[in-house]
Coordinates of C-alpha atoms in Angstrom, one line a residue:
M1 CA 0.0 0.0 0.0
I2 CA 1.1 3.6 -0.8
L3 CA 0.3 6.5 1.5
M4 CA -0.5 9.8 -0.2
A5 CA -0.8 12.6 2.4
G6 CA -1.6 16.3 1.8
L7 CA -0.4 19.0 4.2
G8 CA -2.5 21.9 5.5
N9 CA -4.5 23.1 8.4
P10 CA -7.9 21.7 9.3
G11 CA -11.1 23.8 9.4
A12 CA -13.1 26.2 7.1
K13 CA -10.9 29.1 8.2
Y14 CA -7.9 27.7 6.5
Q15 CA -9.6 25.9 3.6
N16 CA -8.4 28.1 0.8
N17 CA -5.1 29.2 2.2
R18 CA -2.0 28.8 0.1
H19 CA -0.6 26.6 2.9
N20 CA -3.4 24.1 2.1
I21 CA -2.7 23.3 -1.5
G22 CA -1.6 19.8 -0.4
F23 CA -5.1 19.2 1.0
M24 CA -6.5 20.4 -2.3
A25 CA -4.4 18.0 -4.3
I26 CA -5.5 15.0 -2.2
E27 CA -9.1 16.0 -2.4
A28 CA -8.8 16.2 -6.2
I29 CA -7.3 12.7 -6.3
H30 CA -10.1 11.5 -4.0
R31 CA -12.8 12.8 -6.4
R32 CA -11.1 11.6 -9.6
H33 CA -10.3 8.1 -8.6
R34 CA -13.6 7.4 -6.7
F35 CA -12.1 6.5 -3.3
S36 CA -14.1 5.3 -0.4
P37 CA -15.9 8.0 1.7
W38 CA -13.7 9.9 4.1
R39 CA -13.5 8.4 7.6
Q40 CA -11.9 9.8 10.8
R41 CA -8.8 7.9 12.0
F42 CA -5.1 8.4 12.5
Q43 CA -5.8 11.9 13.8
G44 CA -7.1 12.9 10.4
L45 CA -9.3 11.9 7.5
T46 CA -8.5 8.8 5.4
A47 CA -9.9 7.1 2.3
E48 CA -8.9 3.9 0.6
G49 CA -8.9 3.1 -3.1
T50 CA -6.9 1.9 -6.1
I51 CA -5.0 4.0 -8.6
G52 CA -3.9 1.8 -11.5
T53 CA -2.8 -1.4 -9.9
Q54 CA -1.7 0.2 -6.6
K55 CA -3.7 0.2 -3.3
V56 CA -3.6 3.7 -2.0
L57 CA -4.4 5.3 1.4
L58 CA -5.2 9.0 1.2
L59 CA -4.6 11.0 4.4
V60 CA -5.6 14.6 5.3
P61 CA -4.1 15.2 8.8
G62 CA -6.5 16.7 11.3
T63 CA -3.6 18.0 13.4
Y64 CA -2.4 21.5 12.6
M65 CA 0.5 21.8 10.1
N66 CA 3.2 21.7 12.8
E67 CA 2.0 18.2 14.0
S68 CA 1.5 16.6 10.6
G69 CA 4.0 13.9 11.4
R70 CA 1.8 12.4 14.2
A71 CA -1.0 11.5 11.7
V72 CA 1.4 10.3 9.0
G73 CA 3.3 8.2 11.5
E74 CA 0.2 6.5 12.9
A75 CA -1.0 5.6 9.4
M76 CA 2.4 4.3 8.4
R77 CA 2.7 2.1 11.5
F78 CA -0.8 0.7 11.3
F79 CA -0.4 -0.4 7.7
K80 CA 3.3 -1.1 7.9
I81 CA 4.0 1.3 5.0
A82 CA 7.7 1.8 4.2
L83 CA 9.0 5.4 4.2
G84 CA 9.7 5.2 0.5
E85 CA 6.0 4.5 -0.2
V86 CA 4.9 7.7 1.6
I87 CA 4.2 10.6 -0.8
V88 CA 3.5 14.1 0.7
F89 CA 1.9 16.9 -1.3
H90 CA 2.8 20.3 0.1
D91 CA 3.1 24.0 -0.7
E92 CA 6.6 25.2 -1.9
L93 CA 7.7 28.8 -1.5
D94 CA 10.9 28.2 -3.5
L95 CA 9.0 27.3 -6.7
P96 CA 7.1 29.8 -8.9
P97 CA 3.4 29.5 -8.8
A98 CA 1.9 26.6 -10.8
K99 CA 5.2 24.7 -11.0
L100 CA 5.7 21.3 -9.5
R101 CA 8.7 19.2 -8.6
V102 CA 9.1 15.8 -7.0
K103 CA 12.0 14.7 -4.9
T104 CA 12.9 12.2 -2.2
G105 CA 14.4 13.3 1.0
G106 CA 16.4 16.5 1.2
G107 CA 16.0 19.6 3.4
N108 CA 12.7 20.8 4.8
A109 CA 13.4 24.5 3.9
G110 CA 11.7 25.8 7.0
H111 CA 8.4 24.0 6.2
N112 CA 6.9 22.9 9.6
G113 CA 4.8 20.2 8.2
L114 CA 7.8 18.5 6.6
R115 CA 9.9 19.0 9.7
S116 CA 7.3 17.3 11.8
I117 CA 7.1 14.3 9.4
T118 CA 10.9 14.0 9.3
A119 CA 11.0 14.1 13.1
Q120 CA 8.3 11.4 13.5
C121 CA 9.0 9.1 10.6
G122 CA 12.4 9.8 9.0
N123 CA 13.4 12.0 6.1
D124 CA 13.5 9.8 2.9
Y125 CA 9.8 10.1 1.9
R126 CA 8.7 11.4 -1.5
R127 CA 7.7 15.0 -1.7
V128 CA 5.4 16.6 -4.3
R129 CA 6.4 20.2 -4.1
M130 CA 3.6 22.5 -5.4
G131 CA 4.9 26.0 -6.2
I132 CA 3.1 29.0 -4.7
G133 CA 5.9 31.6 -5.1
H134 CA 7.6 33.6 -2.4
P135 CA 6.4 37.0 -1.2
G136 CA 10.0 38.3 -1.5
D137 CA 10.6 39.1 2.1
K138 CA 11.0 36.4 4.9
A139 CA 9.0 38.6 7.3
L140 CA 6.0 38.3 5.0
V141 CA 6.0 34.5 4.6
H142 CA 3.7 33.7 7.6
A143 CA 1.0 36.0 6.4
Y144 CA 1.4 35.0 2.8
V145 CA 1.0 31.3 3.3
L146 CA -1.9 31.7 5.7
N147 CA -3.8 34.0 3.3
D148 CA -6.3 32.6 0.8
F149 CA -5.4 32.2 -2.8
A150 CA -6.5 35.3 -4.7
K151 CA -9.5 34.9 -7.1
A152 CA -7.1 35.3 -10.1
E153 CA -5.0 32.3 -8.8
T154 CA -7.9 29.9 -8.5
P155 CA -7.8 28.7 -12.1
W156 CA -4.2 27.6 -12.1
V157 CA -4.6 26.0 -8.6
E158 CA -7.5 24.0 -9.8
D159 CA -5.6 22.9 -12.9
L160 CA -2.5 21.9 -11.0
C161 CA -4.5 19.8 -8.5
G162 CA -6.5 18.3 -11.4
A163 CA -3.3 17.4 -13.2
C164 CA -2.0 15.7 -10.1
A165 CA -5.2 13.6 -10.0
D166 CA -5.0 12.8 -13.7
H167 CA -1.5 11.5 -13.5
A168 CA -1.4 10.0 -10.0
E169 CA -1.0 6.5 -11.5
L170 CA 2.6 7.4 -12.4
L171 CA 3.3 8.4 -8.8
G172 CA 1.8 5.1 -7.6
A173 CA 4.0 3.2 -10.1
G174 CA 7.1 5.0 -8.8
D175 CA 7.7 7.0 -12.0
D176 CA 8.3 10.4 -10.3
P177 CA 10.1 11.9 -13.3
G178 CA 7.3 10.8 -15.6
F179 CA 4.7 12.3 -13.3
Q180 CA 6.6 15.6 -13.0
N181 CA 7.0 15.8 -16.8
R182 CA 3.3 15.1 -17.4
I183 CA 2.3 17.9 -15.0
H184 CA 4.7 20.3 -16.7
L185 CA 3.2 19.5 -20.1
A186 CA -0.4 19.7 -18.8
M187 CA 0.2 23.1 -17.2
E188 CA 2.0 24.4 -20.3
G189 CA -0.9 23.2 -22.4
R190 CA -3.4 25.2 -20.2
G191 CA -1.3 28.4 -20.6
W192 CA 0.3 28.3 -17.1
G193 CA 3.9 28.2 -18.3
D194 CA 4.9 31.5 -16.7
V195 CA 2.6 32.4 -13.8
K196 CA 3.4 35.5 -11.8
R197 CA 2.8 35.7 -8.1
V198 CA 0.0 38.0 -7.2
G199 CA 1.4 41.5 -7.0
E200 CA 4.6 40.5 -8.8
K201 CA 5.4 42.6 -11.9
D202 CA 7.5 41.7 -14.9
A203 CA 11.1 42.8 -14.7
P204 CA 11.7 46.1 -16.4
K205 CA 13.2 45.7 -19.9
P206 CA 16.7 47.0 -20.3

């Protein structure tokens, strides 16, 4: 079994926050692949289903972001899921909006959800890094990630999450480069090749 977990904060207050794009991706996968209804366990919400030939457990932690590792760890231990079969969807400040990269292990870049998972479970899990852009000043990061996506951002957010759902079978099969490439092509095809962060202006021409 593979565990696909999305990171975010629970509750309606945070539902559309940039920090919750991981939740949004998991919800899109749940809808697209007709998983079982959500049920409460492992300090969060889970659903079981099949993507391609792989059995998959979806997890949306009900802890706050800083304690995400508790929920992920409980699910891993219960189903005896290896760390390499854990896939975490999360927001990534260091990628431009609408970009996506997949990597295994590495640093946590100040992301408290990743830090919690690493502390509870180990570091070498797979990360689907969903770009939201950086506000340009470290002092602005907290407010930026805990603000809702602007109305103008909603179309690319929905397309990115939809593309993750469309091509999730590649992730399940362990083809991370193939998944990443399909997402890139899908987003380019929808016109999201060069998305500016809200409020960001084009660099002045020389």
